[in-house]
Short mmCIF file of C-alpha atoms and ligand atoms in Angstrom, two decimals:
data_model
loop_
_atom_site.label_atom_id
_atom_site.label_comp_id
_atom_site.label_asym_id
_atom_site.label_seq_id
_atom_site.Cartn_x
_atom_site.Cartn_y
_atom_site.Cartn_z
CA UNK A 1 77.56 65.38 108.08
CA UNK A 2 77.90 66.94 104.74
CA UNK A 3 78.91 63.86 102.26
CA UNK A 4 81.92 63.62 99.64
CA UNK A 5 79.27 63.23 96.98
CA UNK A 6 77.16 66.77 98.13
CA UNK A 7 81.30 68.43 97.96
CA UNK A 8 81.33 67.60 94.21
CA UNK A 9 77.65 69.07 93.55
CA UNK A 10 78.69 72.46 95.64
CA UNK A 11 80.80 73.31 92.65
CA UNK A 12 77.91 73.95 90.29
CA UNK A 13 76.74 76.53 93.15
CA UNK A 14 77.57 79.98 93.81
CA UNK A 15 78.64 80.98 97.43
CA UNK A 16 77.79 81.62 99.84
CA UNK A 17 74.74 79.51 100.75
CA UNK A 18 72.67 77.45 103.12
CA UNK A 19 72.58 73.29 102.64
CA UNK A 20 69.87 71.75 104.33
CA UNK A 21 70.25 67.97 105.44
CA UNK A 22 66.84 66.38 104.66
CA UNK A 23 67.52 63.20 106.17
CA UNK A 24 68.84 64.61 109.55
CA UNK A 25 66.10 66.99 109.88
CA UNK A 26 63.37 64.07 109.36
CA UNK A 27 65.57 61.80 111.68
CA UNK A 28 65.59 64.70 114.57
CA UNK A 29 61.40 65.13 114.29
CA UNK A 30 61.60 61.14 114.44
CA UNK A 31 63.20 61.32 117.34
CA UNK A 32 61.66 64.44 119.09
CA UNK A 33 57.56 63.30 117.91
CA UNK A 34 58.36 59.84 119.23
CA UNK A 35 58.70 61.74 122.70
CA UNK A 36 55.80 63.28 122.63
CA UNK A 37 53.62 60.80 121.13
CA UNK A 38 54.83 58.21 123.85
CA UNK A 39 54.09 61.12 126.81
CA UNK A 40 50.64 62.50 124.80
CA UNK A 41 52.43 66.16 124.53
CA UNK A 42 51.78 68.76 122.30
CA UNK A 43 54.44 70.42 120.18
CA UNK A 44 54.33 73.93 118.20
CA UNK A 45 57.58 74.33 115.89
CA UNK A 46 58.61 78.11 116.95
CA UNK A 47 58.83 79.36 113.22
CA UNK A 48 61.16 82.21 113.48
CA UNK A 49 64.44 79.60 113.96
CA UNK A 50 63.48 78.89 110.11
CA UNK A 51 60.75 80.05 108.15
CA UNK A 52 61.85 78.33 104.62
CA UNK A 53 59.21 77.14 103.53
CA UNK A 54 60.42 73.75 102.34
CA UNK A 55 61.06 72.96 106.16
CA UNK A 56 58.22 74.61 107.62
CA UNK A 57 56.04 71.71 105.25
CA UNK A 58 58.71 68.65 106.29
CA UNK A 59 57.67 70.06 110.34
CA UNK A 60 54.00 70.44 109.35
CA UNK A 61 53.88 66.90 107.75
CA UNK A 62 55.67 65.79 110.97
CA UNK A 63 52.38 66.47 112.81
CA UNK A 64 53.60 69.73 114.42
CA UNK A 65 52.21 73.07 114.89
CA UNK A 66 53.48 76.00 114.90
CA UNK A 67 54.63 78.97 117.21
CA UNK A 68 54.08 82.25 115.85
CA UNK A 69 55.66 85.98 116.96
CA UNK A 70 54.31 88.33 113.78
CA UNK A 71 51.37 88.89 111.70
CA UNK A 72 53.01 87.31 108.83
CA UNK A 73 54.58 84.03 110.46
CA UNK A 74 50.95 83.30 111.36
CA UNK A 75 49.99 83.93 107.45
CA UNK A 76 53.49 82.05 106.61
CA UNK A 77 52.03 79.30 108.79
CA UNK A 78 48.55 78.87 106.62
CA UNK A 79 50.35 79.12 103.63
CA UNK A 80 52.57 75.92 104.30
CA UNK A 81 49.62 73.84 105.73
CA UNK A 82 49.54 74.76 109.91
CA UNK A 83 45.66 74.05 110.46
CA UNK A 84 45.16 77.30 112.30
CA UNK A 85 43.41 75.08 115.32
CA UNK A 86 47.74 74.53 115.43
CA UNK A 87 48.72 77.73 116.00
CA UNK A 88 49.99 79.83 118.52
CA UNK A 89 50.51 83.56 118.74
CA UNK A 90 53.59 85.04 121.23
CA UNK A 91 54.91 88.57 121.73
CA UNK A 92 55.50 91.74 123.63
CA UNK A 93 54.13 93.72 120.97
CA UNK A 94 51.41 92.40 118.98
CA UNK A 95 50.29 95.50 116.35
CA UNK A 96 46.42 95.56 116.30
CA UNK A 97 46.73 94.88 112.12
CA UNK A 98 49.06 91.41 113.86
CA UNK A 99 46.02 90.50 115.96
CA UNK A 100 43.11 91.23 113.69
CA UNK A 101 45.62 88.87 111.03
CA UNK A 102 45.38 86.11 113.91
CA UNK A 103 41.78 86.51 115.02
CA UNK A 104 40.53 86.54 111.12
CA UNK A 105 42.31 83.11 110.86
CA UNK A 106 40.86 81.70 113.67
CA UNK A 107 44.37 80.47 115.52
CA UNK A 108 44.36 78.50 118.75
CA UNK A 109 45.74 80.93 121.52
CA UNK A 110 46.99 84.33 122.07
CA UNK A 111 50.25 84.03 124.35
CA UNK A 112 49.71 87.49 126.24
CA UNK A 113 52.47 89.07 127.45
CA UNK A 114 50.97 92.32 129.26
CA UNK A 115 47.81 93.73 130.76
CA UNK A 116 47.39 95.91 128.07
CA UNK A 117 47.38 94.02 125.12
CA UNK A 118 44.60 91.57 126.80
CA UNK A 119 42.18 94.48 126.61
CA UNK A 120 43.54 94.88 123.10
CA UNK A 121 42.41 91.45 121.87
CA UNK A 122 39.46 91.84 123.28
CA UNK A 123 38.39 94.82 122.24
CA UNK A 124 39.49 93.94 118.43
CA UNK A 125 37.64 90.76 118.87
CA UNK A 126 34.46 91.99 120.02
CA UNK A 127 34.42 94.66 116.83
CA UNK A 128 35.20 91.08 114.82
CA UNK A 129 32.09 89.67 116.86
CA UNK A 130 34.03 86.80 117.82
CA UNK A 131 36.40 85.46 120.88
CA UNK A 132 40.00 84.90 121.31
CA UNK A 133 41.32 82.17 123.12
CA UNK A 134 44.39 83.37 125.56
CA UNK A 135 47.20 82.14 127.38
CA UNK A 136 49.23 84.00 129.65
CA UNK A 137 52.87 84.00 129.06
CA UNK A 138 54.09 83.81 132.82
CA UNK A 139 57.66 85.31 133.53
CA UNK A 140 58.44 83.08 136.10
CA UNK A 141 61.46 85.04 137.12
CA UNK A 142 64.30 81.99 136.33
CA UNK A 143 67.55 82.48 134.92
CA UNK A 144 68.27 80.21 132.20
CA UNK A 145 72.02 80.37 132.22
CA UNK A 146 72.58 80.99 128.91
CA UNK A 147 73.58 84.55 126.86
CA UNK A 148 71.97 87.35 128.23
CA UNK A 149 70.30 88.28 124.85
CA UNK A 150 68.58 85.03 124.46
CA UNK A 151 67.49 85.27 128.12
CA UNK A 152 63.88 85.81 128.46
CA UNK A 153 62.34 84.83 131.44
CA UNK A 154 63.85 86.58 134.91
CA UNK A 155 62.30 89.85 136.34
CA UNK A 156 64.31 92.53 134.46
CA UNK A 157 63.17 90.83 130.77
CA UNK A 158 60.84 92.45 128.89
CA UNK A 159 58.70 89.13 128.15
CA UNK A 160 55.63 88.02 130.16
CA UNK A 161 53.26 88.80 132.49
CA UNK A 162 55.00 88.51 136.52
CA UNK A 163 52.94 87.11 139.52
CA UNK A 164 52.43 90.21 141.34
CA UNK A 165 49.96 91.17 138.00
CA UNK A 166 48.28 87.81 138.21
CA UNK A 167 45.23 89.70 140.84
CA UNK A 168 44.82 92.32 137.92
CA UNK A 169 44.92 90.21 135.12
CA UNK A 170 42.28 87.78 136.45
CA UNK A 171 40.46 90.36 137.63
CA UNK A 172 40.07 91.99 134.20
CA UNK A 173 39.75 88.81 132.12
CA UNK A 174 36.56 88.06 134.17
CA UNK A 175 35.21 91.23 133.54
CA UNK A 176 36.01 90.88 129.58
CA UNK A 177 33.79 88.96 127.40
CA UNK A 178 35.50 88.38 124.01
CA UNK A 179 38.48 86.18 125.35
CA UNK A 180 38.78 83.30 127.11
CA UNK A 181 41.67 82.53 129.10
CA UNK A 182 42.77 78.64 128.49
CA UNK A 183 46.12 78.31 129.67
CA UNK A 184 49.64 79.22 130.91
CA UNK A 185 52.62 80.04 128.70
CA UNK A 186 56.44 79.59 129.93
CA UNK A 187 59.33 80.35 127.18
CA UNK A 188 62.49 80.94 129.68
CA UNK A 189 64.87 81.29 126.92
CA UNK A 190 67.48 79.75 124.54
CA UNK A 191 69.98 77.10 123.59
CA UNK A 192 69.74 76.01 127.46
CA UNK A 193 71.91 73.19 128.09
CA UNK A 194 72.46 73.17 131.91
CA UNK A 195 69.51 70.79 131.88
CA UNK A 196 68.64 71.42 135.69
CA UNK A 197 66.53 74.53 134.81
CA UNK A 198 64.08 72.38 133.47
CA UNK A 199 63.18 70.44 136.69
CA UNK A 200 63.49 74.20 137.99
CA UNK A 201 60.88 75.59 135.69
CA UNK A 202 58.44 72.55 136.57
CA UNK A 203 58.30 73.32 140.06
CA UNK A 204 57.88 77.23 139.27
CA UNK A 205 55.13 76.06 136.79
CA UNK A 206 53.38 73.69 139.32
CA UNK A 207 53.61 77.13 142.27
CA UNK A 208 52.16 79.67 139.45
CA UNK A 209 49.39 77.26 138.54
CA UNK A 210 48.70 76.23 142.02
CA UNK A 211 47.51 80.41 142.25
CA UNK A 212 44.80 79.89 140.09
CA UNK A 213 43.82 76.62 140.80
CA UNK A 214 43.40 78.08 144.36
CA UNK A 215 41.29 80.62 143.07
CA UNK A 216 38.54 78.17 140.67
CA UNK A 217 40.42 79.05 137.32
CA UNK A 218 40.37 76.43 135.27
CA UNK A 219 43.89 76.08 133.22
CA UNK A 220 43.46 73.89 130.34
CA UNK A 221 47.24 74.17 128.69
CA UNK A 222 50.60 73.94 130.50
CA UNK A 223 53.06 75.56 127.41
CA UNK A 224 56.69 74.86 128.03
CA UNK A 225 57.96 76.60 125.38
CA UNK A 226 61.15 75.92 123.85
CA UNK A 227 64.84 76.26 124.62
CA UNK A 228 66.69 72.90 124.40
CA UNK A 229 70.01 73.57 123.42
CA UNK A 230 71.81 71.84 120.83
CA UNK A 231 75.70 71.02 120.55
CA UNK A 232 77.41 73.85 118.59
CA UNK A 233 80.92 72.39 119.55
CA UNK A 234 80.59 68.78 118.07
CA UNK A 235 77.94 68.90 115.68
CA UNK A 236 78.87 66.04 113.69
CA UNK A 237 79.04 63.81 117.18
CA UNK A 238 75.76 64.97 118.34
CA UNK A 239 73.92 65.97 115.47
CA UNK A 240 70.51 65.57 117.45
CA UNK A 241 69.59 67.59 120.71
CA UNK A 242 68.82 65.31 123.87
CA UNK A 243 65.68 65.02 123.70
CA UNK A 244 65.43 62.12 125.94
CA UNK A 245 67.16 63.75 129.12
CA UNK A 246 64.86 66.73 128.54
CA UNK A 247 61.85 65.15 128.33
CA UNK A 248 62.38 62.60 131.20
CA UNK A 249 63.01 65.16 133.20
CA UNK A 250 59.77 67.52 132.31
CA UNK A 251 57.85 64.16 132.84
CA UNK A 252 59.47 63.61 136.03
CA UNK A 253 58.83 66.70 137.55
CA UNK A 254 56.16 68.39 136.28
CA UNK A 255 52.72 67.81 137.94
CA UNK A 256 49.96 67.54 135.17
CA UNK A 257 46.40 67.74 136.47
CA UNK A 258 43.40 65.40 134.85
CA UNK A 259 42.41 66.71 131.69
CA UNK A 260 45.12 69.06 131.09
CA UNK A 261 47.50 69.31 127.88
CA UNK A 262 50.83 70.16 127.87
CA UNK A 263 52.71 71.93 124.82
CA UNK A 264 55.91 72.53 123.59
CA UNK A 265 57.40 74.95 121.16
CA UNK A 266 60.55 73.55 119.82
CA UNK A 267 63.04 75.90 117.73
CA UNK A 268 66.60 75.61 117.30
CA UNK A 269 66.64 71.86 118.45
CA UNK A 270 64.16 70.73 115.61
CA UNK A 271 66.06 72.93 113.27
CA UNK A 272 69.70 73.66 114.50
CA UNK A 273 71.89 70.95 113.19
CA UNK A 274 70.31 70.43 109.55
CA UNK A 275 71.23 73.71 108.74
CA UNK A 276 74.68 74.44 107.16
CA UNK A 277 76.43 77.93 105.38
CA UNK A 278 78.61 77.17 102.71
CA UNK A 279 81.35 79.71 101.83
CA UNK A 280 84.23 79.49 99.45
CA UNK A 281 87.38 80.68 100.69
CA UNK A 282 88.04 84.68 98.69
CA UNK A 283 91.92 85.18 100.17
CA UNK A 284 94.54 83.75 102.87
CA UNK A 285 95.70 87.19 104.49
CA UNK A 286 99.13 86.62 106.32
CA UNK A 287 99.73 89.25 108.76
CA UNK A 288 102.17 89.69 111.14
CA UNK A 289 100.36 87.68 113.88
CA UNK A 290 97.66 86.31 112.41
CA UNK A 291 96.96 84.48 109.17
CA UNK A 292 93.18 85.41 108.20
CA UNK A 293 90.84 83.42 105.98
CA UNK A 294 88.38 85.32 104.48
CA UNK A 295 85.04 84.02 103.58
CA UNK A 296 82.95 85.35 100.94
CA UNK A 297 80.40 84.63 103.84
CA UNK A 298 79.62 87.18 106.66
CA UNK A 299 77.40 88.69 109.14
CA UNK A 300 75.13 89.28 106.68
CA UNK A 301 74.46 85.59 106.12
CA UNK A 302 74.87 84.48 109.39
CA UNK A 303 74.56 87.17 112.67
CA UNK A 304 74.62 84.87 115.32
CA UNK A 305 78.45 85.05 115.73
CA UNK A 306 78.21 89.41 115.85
CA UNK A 307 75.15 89.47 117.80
CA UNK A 308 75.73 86.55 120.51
CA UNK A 309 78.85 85.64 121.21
CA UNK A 310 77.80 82.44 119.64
CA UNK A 311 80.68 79.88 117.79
CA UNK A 312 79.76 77.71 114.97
CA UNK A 313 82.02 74.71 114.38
CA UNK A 314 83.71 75.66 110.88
CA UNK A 315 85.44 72.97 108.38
CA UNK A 316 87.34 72.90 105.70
CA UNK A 317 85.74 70.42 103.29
CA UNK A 318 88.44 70.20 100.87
CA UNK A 319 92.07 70.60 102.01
CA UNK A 320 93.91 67.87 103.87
CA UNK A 321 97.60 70.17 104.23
CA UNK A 322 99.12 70.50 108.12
CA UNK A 323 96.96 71.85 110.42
CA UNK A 324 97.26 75.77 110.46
CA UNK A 325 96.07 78.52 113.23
CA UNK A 326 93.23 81.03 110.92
CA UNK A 327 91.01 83.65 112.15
CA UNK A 328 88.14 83.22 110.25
CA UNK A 329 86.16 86.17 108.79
CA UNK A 330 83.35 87.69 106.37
CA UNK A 331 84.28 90.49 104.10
CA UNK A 332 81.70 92.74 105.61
CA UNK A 333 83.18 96.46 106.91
CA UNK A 334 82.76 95.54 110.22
CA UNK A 335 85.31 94.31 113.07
CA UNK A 336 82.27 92.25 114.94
CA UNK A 337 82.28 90.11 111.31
CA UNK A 338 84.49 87.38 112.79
CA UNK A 339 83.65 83.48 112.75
CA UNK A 340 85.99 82.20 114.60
CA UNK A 341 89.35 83.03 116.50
CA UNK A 342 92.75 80.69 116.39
CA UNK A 343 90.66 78.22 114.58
CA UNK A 344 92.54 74.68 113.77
CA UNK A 345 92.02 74.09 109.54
CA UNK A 346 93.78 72.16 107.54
CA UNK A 347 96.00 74.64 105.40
CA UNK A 348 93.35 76.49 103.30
CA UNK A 349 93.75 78.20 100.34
CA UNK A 350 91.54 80.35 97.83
CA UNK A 351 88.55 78.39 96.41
CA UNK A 352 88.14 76.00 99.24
CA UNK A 353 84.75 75.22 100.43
CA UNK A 354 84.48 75.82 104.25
CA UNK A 355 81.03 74.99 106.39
CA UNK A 356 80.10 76.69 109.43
CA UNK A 357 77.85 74.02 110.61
CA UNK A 358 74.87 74.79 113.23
CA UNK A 359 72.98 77.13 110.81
CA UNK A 360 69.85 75.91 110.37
CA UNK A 361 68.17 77.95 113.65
CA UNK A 362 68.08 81.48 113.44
CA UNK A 363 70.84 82.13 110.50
CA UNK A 364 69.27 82.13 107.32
CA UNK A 365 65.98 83.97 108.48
CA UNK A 366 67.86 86.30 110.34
CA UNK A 367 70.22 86.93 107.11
CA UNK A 368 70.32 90.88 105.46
CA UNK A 369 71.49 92.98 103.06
CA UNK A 370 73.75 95.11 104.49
CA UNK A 371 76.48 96.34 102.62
CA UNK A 372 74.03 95.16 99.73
CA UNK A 373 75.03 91.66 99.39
CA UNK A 374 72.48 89.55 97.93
CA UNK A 375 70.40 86.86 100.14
CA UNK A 376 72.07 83.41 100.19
CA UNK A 377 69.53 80.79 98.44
CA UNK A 378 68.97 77.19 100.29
CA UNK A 379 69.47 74.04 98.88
CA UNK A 380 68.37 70.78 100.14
CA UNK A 381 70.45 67.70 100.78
CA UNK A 382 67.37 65.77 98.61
CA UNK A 383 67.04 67.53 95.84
CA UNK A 384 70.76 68.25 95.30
CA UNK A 385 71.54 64.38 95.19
CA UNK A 386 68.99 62.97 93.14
C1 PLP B 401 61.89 81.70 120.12
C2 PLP B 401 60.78 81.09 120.86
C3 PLP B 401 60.71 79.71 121.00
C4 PLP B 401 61.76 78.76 120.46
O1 PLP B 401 62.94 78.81 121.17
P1 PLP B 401 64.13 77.79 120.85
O2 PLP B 401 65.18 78.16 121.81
O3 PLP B 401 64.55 78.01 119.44
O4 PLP B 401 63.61 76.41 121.07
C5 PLP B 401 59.62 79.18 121.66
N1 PLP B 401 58.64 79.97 122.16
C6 PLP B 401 58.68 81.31 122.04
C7 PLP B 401 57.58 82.12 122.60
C8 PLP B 401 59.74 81.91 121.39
O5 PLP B 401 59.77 83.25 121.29
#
């Protein structure tokens, strides 16, 4: 909820930007830590939903690690207090400068995601003189049900290491000495909400696991990954994921052995619903069947919209005039720059603030230049109301 009194400050600040909600992030890692506190789960924030480094520190402080995918998140990570015994490293193409970055800080595990790239490791870590800790990121072959660009584990993804490989891949780690495999990693994809893939994904994990158990390999970690969606349609009515459902259900169904950890790497539903881009409103366009507002935000500030079908909820923060049908848009020269379609808004006019609400996972880090606009800046709920 953005509040009357954070309205009045917004006109000091120049559009577009990103408003963080301090009090609803803390309140969501409240929520999601007491979780895994009460069922002795580990959790790695997945860093690239928001790399700011203001909320990377509120996550860190939280008691979280964090979940890398580049060289630099890993050195973002240090730099905002991660102990590097609280990191992890994911994906499909890990640059040897990226793993010499991670094995130099000393991280936790390497989540593999090809043959390949476990000789890699190794050999960089044996001309380091040391030994990498691995996990193997499993592509269980499961269909998520969600967009098909935030899809990530069924056969024809690029992520992951599939079952027929397992027979190499042991093979091959047993005959390397400068890693040491210590676990499995599952990341199946994003903003799930059809909550029966999780029971799903426990029984895949418990019939992958079972094939090295079967075999005398030890697996210390069971790694979830992330995924929980969060509710882009009523934000303000659900402002924190279900956490409860979604870990009742992991503890329900999936089969932990004695001595064995289990890990999660949280994203969007730590960060999602804190996150907020504030636009003012440049012009009402009436055409001759639509009426257009146009933002002074666009795809460059937020893709998700252009590159995933996705909707944010969007609000008028100001106007209280008859309800009016808008398509809402950026002022980027592109078609695909659209927020929303026969959107409901109060009448809006020119100078009205207007919130697309949901931002706080993969909008601001994802934001760009293009058409040489200049970076929105953040500003935080805490700060701005002192
Ligand atoms: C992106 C990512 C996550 C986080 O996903 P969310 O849907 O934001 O929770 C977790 N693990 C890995 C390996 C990822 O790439």
């Amino acid at each position: 909820m953005i509040t009357k009194k954070a309205i009045e400050k917004f006109g000091a600040i120049r559009t577009p930007f990103y408003y963080y909600d301090v009090e609803l992030l803390k309140k969501t890692l409240d929520v999601y830590t007491s979780y895994t506190k009460k069922f002795k789960y580990n959790a790695h924030y997945a860093i690239k939903a928001n790399a700011e480094p203001r909320i990377l520190q509120i996550i860190q402080k939280a008691g979280l690690g964090a979940d890398c995918v580049s060289g630099n998140e890993v050195k973002l990570a240090i730099k905002n207090g991660f102990a590097p015994s609280k990191i992890v490293y994911a994906g499909v193409g890990k640059s040897d400068a990226e793993i010499k970055t991670a094995l130099k800080a000393g991280i936790y595990s390497f989540n593999c995601e090809s043959v390949p790239e476990i000789q890699i490791i190794n050999d960089l870590a044996a001309g380091m003189g040391t030994t990498a800790r691995i996990s193997l990121r499993v592509n269980p072959d499961i269909d998520a049900h969600t967009h098909k660009y935030i899809s990530t584990g069924r056969k024809e993804d690029k992520f992951g290491i599939s079952p027929w490989e397992f027979e190499s891949v042991t093979n091959l780690i047993k005959n390397l000495k400068n890693v040491k495999l210590i676990g499995l990693h599952f990341h199946v994809g994003s903003q799930i909400t059809d909550m029966s893939v999780f029971p799903l994904l426990c029984r895949m994990v418990e019939q992958l696991q079972k094939w090295f158990i079967d075999r005398g390999i030890k697996i210390e970690n069971l790694n979830l990954g992330g995924g929980l969606g969060i509710d882009y349609a009523n934000p303000n009515e659900n402002p924190i994921a279900n956490f409860k459902d979604y870990f009742t259900l992991i503890n329900r169904n999936l089969i932990v052995r004695p001595g064995q950890k289990v890990h999660f790497e949280p994203g969007r539903a730590i960060v999602g619903q804190c996150g907020h881009l504030i636009s003012r409103v440049l012009y009402v366009k009436i055409g001759q069947k639509m009426k257009f507002v146009i933002l002074d935000a666009g795809m460059n500030d937020l893709i998700r919209p252009a590159l995933y079908q996705a909707h944010h909820a969007i609000e008028n923060l100001v106007s209280t005039g008859k309800i009016t049908k808008y398509d809402v848009v950026g002022p980027v020269c592109e078609s695909s720059d659209k927020f929303g379609h026969n959107i409901l808004l109060p009448e809006t006019h020119r100078g009205d603030f207007v919130a697309l609400h949901s931002a706080g996972a993969y909008g601001q880090v994802m934001a760009m230049k293009y058409n040489q606009k200049d970076l929105a800046k953040a500003y935080y709920s805490d700060e701005l109301l002192k």
